[in-house]
Amino acid sequence: MSTLAPGIASWRKPLFEDVAGDIDVSFEFFPPKTEKMEQTLWESVKTLEPLAPRFVSVTYGAGGSTRERTHNTVARIARETTLAAAAHLTCVEASREEIDEVARAYWEAGVRHIVALRGDPPEAGKKFAPHPNGYAGAADLVQGLKRIAPFEISVAAYPEMHPDAVSRQADIDNLKRKIDAGADRAITQFFFSPDCFFRFRDEAAAAGIDAEIVPGILPVSNVAQTRKFAAMCGAGIPPWMDRLFEGLDNLPAARQLVAATVAAELCGQLYAGGVRHFHFYTLNRAELAYAISHLLGLRPTPDQQEQAA
């Protein structure tokens, strides 16, 4: 005779029970400003390296403000690790000639993957305005990069619509232009609802977009910072999630546990819906991305651990 409470027997199985580990991951970093930040970044890179990500990417500051640091970070990853490094490149405040020169330097450094973005203006709140002699936007940039070399190219996608888009359909049409220009995949801005991603993926497919769309995952380690990011990119933070982090400002360990739980459940639901590639916005910290990858069944092989040592 069962002693389970009524209804218990019908509960679904645990979200991470016997997950096959049949996923790919990729990780995003930003170029460090100080020696201490560089040490933290490098520790994170080495921690995540044994997971054999498809690639790791390094961001590019507004208006190209981190151009040299981005290049140095990407070049070091390509030189000193087993990882495939991807460099972000934007259209902001640079001519075609300047951008083409940066792209050629990446190719010569052995970098074969570019994350091609329109980019944000250097001053917050200002509207994007193309450089008079520059690329008009990301689709134009993708075409230009393909003329320079056979780069692998990722572009951005916005499940909740880009803040500058006039409509949801116009935003999806813009994504299609980027794919048609030669991009290999789209990586989404972060979001916190699996339905948001699945709805967007269906809308993209209906528009004739057949390229891979990879969900971008932001584990929330800093709530105030996440609110700032969300306001800039048009992502919504559900009220329930806001409430989960109340009272944890001075409890970093508890905050990490809550962040891991929320992000892992999102990834588990995406996995159940067929997603097999996850792109993590690491904020240069490895712990949460590694833990979630582990929950999804990803394990380093002994060879990968030895190579990364």
Tab-separated table of C-alpha atoms in Angstrom:
chain	number	residue	atom	x	y	z
A	1	MET	CA	0.000	0.000	0.000
A	2	SER	CA	1.432	3.362	-1.039
A	3	THR	CA	2.122	5.919	1.675
A	4	LEU	CA	2.504	8.770	-0.832
A	5	ALA	CA	0.234	11.760	-0.471
A	6	PRO	CA	-2.555	11.986	-3.044
A	7	GLY	CA	-1.224	13.122	-6.397
A	8	ILE	CA	2.460	12.455	-5.575
A	9	ALA	CA	2.676	9.424	-7.864
A	10	SER	CA	1.685	11.546	-10.847
A	11	TRP	CA	4.438	14.162	-10.396
A	12	ARG	CA	6.885	14.425	-13.228
A	13	LYS	CA	10.316	12.913	-12.787
A	14	PRO	CA	13.158	15.118	-11.479
A	15	LEU	CA	14.256	17.700	-14.030
A	16	PHE	CA	17.860	16.505	-14.131
A	17	GLU	CA	17.326	12.782	-13.674
A	18	ASP	CA	19.626	10.836	-16.032
A	19	VAL	CA	20.200	13.794	-18.350
A	20	ALA	CA	22.213	12.440	-21.259
A	21	GLY	CA	24.888	15.132	-21.363
A	22	ASP	CA	24.242	15.486	-25.105
A	23	ILE	CA	24.642	19.261	-25.054
A	24	ASP	CA	27.042	21.825	-26.409
A	25	VAL	CA	27.957	24.934	-24.477
A	26	SER	CA	29.694	28.199	-25.228
A	27	PHE	CA	30.787	30.947	-22.872
A	28	GLU	CA	31.045	34.727	-23.097
A	29	PHE	CA	33.682	36.802	-21.295
A	30	PHE	CA	34.531	40.498	-21.253
A	31	PRO	CA	38.059	41.945	-21.492
A	32	PRO	CA	39.530	42.715	-18.048
A	33	LYS	CA	40.423	46.257	-16.973
A	34	THR	CA	42.891	45.439	-14.201
A	35	GLU	CA	45.488	42.822	-13.345
A	36	LYS	CA	43.197	41.374	-10.647
A	37	MET	CA	40.291	41.156	-13.095
A	38	GLU	CA	42.571	39.466	-15.616
A	39	GLN	CA	43.510	36.853	-13.018
A	40	THR	CA	39.819	36.197	-12.289
A	41	LEU	CA	39.071	35.912	-16.002
A	42	TRP	CA	41.925	33.534	-16.608
A	43	GLU	CA	40.940	31.321	-13.681
A	44	SER	CA	37.422	31.156	-15.130
A	45	VAL	CA	38.699	30.297	-18.608
A	46	LYS	CA	40.838	27.471	-17.214
A	47	THR	CA	37.970	26.164	-15.068
A	48	LEU	CA	35.580	26.010	-18.017
A	49	GLU	CA	38.085	24.778	-20.605
A	50	PRO	CA	37.749	21.054	-19.695
A	51	LEU	CA	34.052	21.218	-20.653
A	52	ALA	CA	35.229	21.562	-24.286
A	53	PRO	CA	32.864	24.390	-25.294
A	54	ARG	CA	32.139	24.915	-28.970
A	55	PHE	CA	33.661	28.357	-28.579
A	56	VAL	CA	34.212	31.169	-26.119
A	57	SER	CA	33.572	34.778	-27.065
A	58	VAL	CA	34.981	38.073	-25.834
A	59	THR	CA	32.877	41.249	-25.854
A	60	TYR	CA	33.651	44.595	-27.457
A	61	GLY	CA	32.880	47.798	-25.548
A	62	ALA	CA	30.492	50.496	-26.739
A	63	GLY	CA	32.036	52.526	-29.505
A	64	GLY	CA	34.967	50.105	-29.726
A	65	SER	CA	36.201	51.311	-26.345
A	66	THR	CA	37.776	47.943	-25.509
A	67	ARG	CA	39.165	47.172	-28.970
A	68	GLU	CA	42.763	46.555	-27.905
A	69	ARG	CA	41.828	44.681	-24.730
A	70	THR	CA	39.342	42.525	-26.635
A	71	HIS	CA	41.985	41.673	-29.241
A	72	ASN	CA	44.595	40.853	-26.590
A	73	THR	CA	42.198	38.635	-24.649
A	74	VAL	CA	41.029	36.760	-27.743
A	75	ALA	CA	44.613	36.333	-28.984
A	76	ARG	CA	45.735	34.968	-25.609
A	77	ILE	CA	42.878	32.464	-25.467
A	78	ALA	CA	43.707	31.321	-29.006
A	79	ARG	CA	47.414	31.095	-28.171
A	80	GLU	CA	47.391	29.520	-24.704
A	81	THR	CA	44.332	27.258	-24.574
A	82	THR	CA	42.627	24.528	-26.575
A	83	LEU	CA	39.553	26.743	-26.973
A	84	ALA	CA	38.121	28.207	-30.162
A	85	ALA	CA	37.981	31.949	-29.482
A	86	ALA	CA	35.394	34.248	-31.056
A	87	ALA	CA	35.794	38.017	-31.097
A	88	HIS	CA	32.890	40.454	-30.894
A	89	LEU	CA	32.973	43.208	-33.503
A	90	THR	CA	30.599	46.161	-33.849
A	91	CYS	CA	29.778	48.897	-36.347
A	92	VAL	CA	29.850	51.801	-33.898
A	93	GLU	CA	31.977	54.900	-34.533
A	94	ALA	CA	34.337	53.269	-37.023
A	95	SER	CA	34.709	53.334	-40.780
A	96	ARG	CA	34.557	50.232	-42.945
A	97	GLU	CA	38.309	50.459	-43.433
A	98	GLU	CA	38.938	50.507	-39.671
A	99	ILE	CA	36.614	47.588	-39.023
A	100	ASP	CA	38.049	45.610	-41.941
A	101	GLU	CA	41.539	46.178	-40.551
A	102	VAL	CA	40.481	44.782	-37.156
A	103	ALA	CA	38.899	41.755	-38.856
A	104	ARG	CA	42.028	41.043	-40.898
A	105	ALA	CA	44.138	41.260	-37.725
A	106	TYR	CA	41.906	38.657	-36.105
A	107	TRP	CA	42.216	36.337	-39.093
A	108	GLU	CA	45.999	36.709	-39.051
A	109	ALA	CA	45.988	35.905	-35.308
A	110	GLY	CA	44.198	32.627	-36.033
A	111	VAL	CA	40.725	33.760	-34.986
A	112	ARG	CA	38.126	32.216	-37.283
A	113	HIS	CA	34.885	33.185	-35.544
A	114	ILE	CA	33.356	36.662	-35.221
A	115	VAL	CA	30.261	37.693	-33.271
A	116	ALA	CA	29.010	40.468	-35.548
A	117	LEU	CA	26.887	43.128	-33.848
A	118	ARG	CA	25.508	46.544	-34.651
A	119	GLY	CA	26.711	47.686	-31.236
A	120	ASP	CA	25.574	50.249	-28.688
A	121	PRO	CA	26.401	53.961	-28.842
A	122	PRO	CA	29.148	55.052	-26.446
A	123	GLU	CA	26.717	57.366	-24.651
A	124	ALA	CA	23.821	55.649	-22.887
A	125	GLY	CA	20.420	56.795	-24.071
A	126	LYS	CA	21.581	57.978	-27.494
A	127	LYS	CA	20.243	56.406	-30.679
A	128	PHE	CA	22.560	54.450	-32.944
A	129	ALA	CA	23.803	56.438	-35.927
A	130	PRO	CA	25.975	54.724	-38.550
A	131	HIS	CA	29.421	56.153	-39.190
A	132	PRO	CA	29.324	58.164	-42.463
A	133	ASN	CA	31.812	55.724	-43.996
A	134	GLY	CA	30.894	52.733	-41.884
A	135	TYR	CA	28.680	49.691	-41.947
A	136	ALA	CA	24.982	50.506	-41.656
A	137	GLY	CA	24.215	47.632	-39.295
A	138	ALA	CA	24.911	44.020	-38.434
A	139	ALA	CA	23.658	42.554	-41.744
A	140	ASP	CA	25.952	44.929	-43.634
A	141	LEU	CA	28.828	43.985	-41.305
A	142	VAL	CA	28.254	40.266	-41.900
A	143	GLN	CA	28.503	40.808	-45.661
A	144	GLY	CA	31.699	42.804	-45.212
A	145	LEU	CA	33.302	40.139	-43.032
A	146	LYS	CA	32.478	37.421	-45.540
A	147	ARG	CA	34.252	39.451	-48.225
A	148	ILE	CA	37.406	39.567	-46.080
A	149	ALA	CA	37.659	35.893	-45.114
A	150	PRO	CA	35.458	32.809	-44.605
A	151	PHE	CA	34.751	33.620	-40.971
A	152	GLU	CA	32.282	31.643	-38.929
A	153	ILE	CA	29.804	34.329	-37.858
A	154	SER	CA	27.321	34.532	-34.998
A	155	VAL	CA	24.794	37.364	-34.675
A	156	ALA	CA	22.423	38.559	-31.979
A	157	ALA	CA	18.715	37.790	-31.619
A	158	TYR	CA	16.149	39.303	-29.257
A	159	PRO	CA	13.347	37.048	-27.954
A	160	GLU	CA	11.649	40.079	-26.378
A	161	MET	CA	12.442	42.439	-29.278
A	162	HIS	CA	15.358	44.834	-29.653
A	163	PRO	CA	14.650	48.152	-27.888
A	164	ASP	CA	15.178	50.068	-31.147
A	165	ALA	CA	12.912	47.847	-33.270
A	166	VAL	CA	9.678	49.426	-34.514
A	167	SER	CA	7.826	46.109	-34.180
A	168	ARG	CA	8.375	42.461	-33.363
A	169	GLN	CA	8.030	41.508	-37.035
A	170	ALA	CA	10.556	44.157	-38.074
A	171	ASP	CA	12.998	42.727	-35.528
A	172	ILE	CA	12.596	39.198	-36.913
A	173	ASP	CA	12.958	40.547	-40.471
A	174	ASN	CA	16.234	42.142	-39.410
A	175	LEU	CA	17.437	38.816	-38.011
A	176	LYS	CA	16.589	37.163	-41.323
A	177	ARG	CA	18.664	39.777	-43.168
A	178	LYS	CA	21.644	38.921	-40.961
A	179	ILE	CA	21.247	35.191	-41.604
A	180	ASP	CA	20.732	35.746	-45.337
A	181	ALA	CA	23.902	37.866	-45.385
A	182	GLY	CA	25.907	34.837	-44.285
A	183	ALA	CA	25.647	34.435	-40.503
A	184	ASP	CA	25.901	30.849	-39.279
A	185	ARG	CA	23.823	31.157	-36.106
A	186	ALA	CA	22.028	33.588	-33.831
A	187	ILE	CA	22.667	33.856	-30.100
A	188	THR	CA	19.817	35.359	-28.130
A	189	GLN	CA	19.884	38.082	-25.553
A	190	PHE	CA	19.180	36.678	-22.091
A	191	PHE	CA	15.623	35.949	-20.995
A	192	PHE	CA	13.996	34.263	-18.017
A	193	SER	CA	11.020	32.377	-19.459
A	194	PRO	CA	11.340	29.239	-21.600
A	195	ASP	CA	8.066	30.092	-23.346
A	196	CYS	CA	9.644	33.385	-24.429
A	197	PHE	CA	12.409	31.490	-26.246
A	198	PHE	CA	10.165	28.821	-27.774
A	199	ARG	CA	7.705	31.430	-29.059
A	200	PHE	CA	10.555	33.392	-30.631
A	201	ARG	CA	12.056	30.254	-32.180
A	202	ASP	CA	8.689	29.393	-33.754
A	203	GLU	CA	8.258	32.934	-35.094
A	204	ALA	CA	11.747	32.850	-36.607
A	205	ALA	CA	11.047	29.505	-38.286
A	206	ALA	CA	7.767	30.877	-39.668
A	207	ALA	CA	9.765	33.761	-41.181
A	208	GLY	CA	12.001	31.299	-43.031
A	209	ILE	CA	14.981	31.454	-40.648
A	210	ASP	CA	16.526	27.988	-40.589
A	211	ALA	CA	19.847	28.804	-38.903
A	212	GLU	CA	20.578	27.617	-35.381
A	213	ILE	CA	19.182	29.868	-32.648
A	214	VAL	CA	21.107	29.475	-29.402
A	215	PRO	CA	19.597	30.656	-26.108
A	216	GLY	CA	21.756	33.087	-24.160
A	217	ILE	CA	21.687	32.295	-20.433
A	218	LEU	CA	22.540	34.855	-17.754
A	219	PRO	CA	22.817	33.317	-14.270
A	220	VAL	CA	21.854	36.169	-11.951
A	221	SER	CA	24.754	36.652	-9.553
A	222	ASN	CA	24.175	40.405	-9.140
A	223	VAL	CA	20.527	41.500	-9.128
A	224	ALA	CA	21.142	45.247	-9.478
A	225	GLN	CA	23.512	44.648	-12.375
A	226	THR	CA	20.987	42.334	-14.055
A	227	ARG	CA	18.262	44.981	-13.766
A	228	LYS	CA	20.619	47.444	-15.466
A	229	PHE	CA	21.427	45.007	-18.274
A	230	ALA	CA	17.734	44.180	-18.731
A	231	ALA	CA	16.775	47.849	-19.045
A	232	MET	CA	19.420	48.338	-21.739
A	233	CYS	CA	18.457	45.361	-23.889
A	234	GLY	CA	14.692	45.149	-23.410
A	235	ALA	CA	14.662	41.931	-21.384
A	236	GLY	CA	11.970	41.470	-18.768
A	237	ILE	CA	12.642	40.323	-15.205
A	238	PRO	CA	9.559	38.500	-13.883
A	239	PRO	CA	8.209	39.839	-10.571
A	240	TRP	CA	8.528	36.371	-8.985
A	241	MET	CA	12.248	36.359	-9.738
A	242	ASP	CA	12.702	39.820	-8.276
A	243	ARG	CA	11.022	38.578	-5.092
A	244	LEU	CA	13.309	35.539	-4.870
A	245	PHE	CA	16.347	37.766	-4.425
A	246	GLU	CA	14.818	40.058	-1.803
A	247	GLY	CA	16.869	40.144	1.399
A	248	LEU	CA	19.954	38.503	-0.147
A	249	ASP	CA	22.069	41.599	-0.832
A	250	ASN	CA	24.442	40.778	2.024
A	251	LEU	CA	24.285	36.990	1.681
A	252	PRO	CA	26.401	36.164	-1.388
A	253	ALA	CA	26.449	32.381	-0.842
A	254	ALA	CA	22.659	32.221	-0.542
A	255	ARG	CA	22.347	34.490	-3.574
A	256	GLN	CA	24.552	32.109	-5.582
A	257	LEU	CA	22.370	29.140	-4.620
A	258	VAL	CA	19.202	30.955	-5.658
A	259	ALA	CA	20.824	32.108	-8.918
A	260	ALA	CA	21.971	28.590	-9.755
A	261	THR	CA	18.522	27.161	-9.020
A	262	VAL	CA	16.692	29.686	-11.217
A	263	ALA	CA	19.104	29.380	-14.162
A	264	ALA	CA	19.322	25.593	-13.927
A	265	GLU	CA	15.543	25.214	-13.993
A	266	LEU	CA	15.342	27.469	-17.056
A	267	CYS	CA	18.006	25.399	-18.815
A	268	GLY	CA	16.304	22.159	-17.813
A	269	GLN	CA	13.023	23.359	-19.316
A	270	LEU	CA	14.798	24.467	-22.486
A	271	TYR	CA	16.493	21.064	-22.684
A	272	ALA	CA	13.121	19.341	-22.328
A	273	GLY	CA	11.967	21.479	-25.262
A	274	GLY	CA	14.780	20.240	-27.494
A	275	VAL	CA	17.548	22.804	-26.907
A	276	ARG	CA	21.027	21.270	-27.063
A	277	HIS	CA	23.330	24.317	-27.225
A	278	PHE	CA	23.483	26.836	-24.380
A	279	HIS	CA	25.478	30.077	-24.455
A	280	PHE	CA	26.350	31.371	-20.990
A	281	TYR	CA	27.009	35.022	-20.179
A	282	THR	CA	29.585	34.312	-17.466
A	283	LEU	CA	30.455	37.857	-16.340
A	284	ASN	CA	33.958	36.344	-16.065
A	285	ARG	CA	32.917	33.947	-13.299
A	286	ALA	CA	32.937	30.205	-13.881
A	287	GLU	CA	31.025	28.701	-10.958
A	288	LEU	CA	27.407	29.082	-12.056
A	289	ALA	CA	27.988	28.183	-15.711
A	290	TYR	CA	30.002	25.127	-14.697
A	291	ALA	CA	27.385	23.981	-12.168
A	292	ILE	CA	24.523	24.295	-14.655
A	293	SER	CA	26.496	22.490	-17.375
A	294	HIS	CA	27.154	19.718	-14.838
A	295	LEU	CA	23.444	19.455	-13.985
A	296	LEU	CA	22.731	19.076	-17.707
A	297	GLY	CA	25.039	16.063	-17.760
A	298	LEU	CA	28.153	17.610	-19.292
A	299	ARG	CA	31.370	16.087	-17.954
A	300	PRO	CA	34.988	16.732	-18.935
A	301	THR	CA	36.873	13.733	-20.263
A	302	PRO	CA	40.243	12.827	-18.726
A	303	ASP	CA	41.907	13.996	-21.964
A	304	GLN	CA	40.176	17.381	-21.747
A	305	GLN	CA	41.207	17.785	-18.118
A	306	GLU	CA	44.798	16.889	-18.986
A	307	GLN	CA	44.920	19.327	-21.929
A	308	ALA	CA	43.553	22.150	-19.777
A	309	ALA	CA	45.977	21.504	-16.918
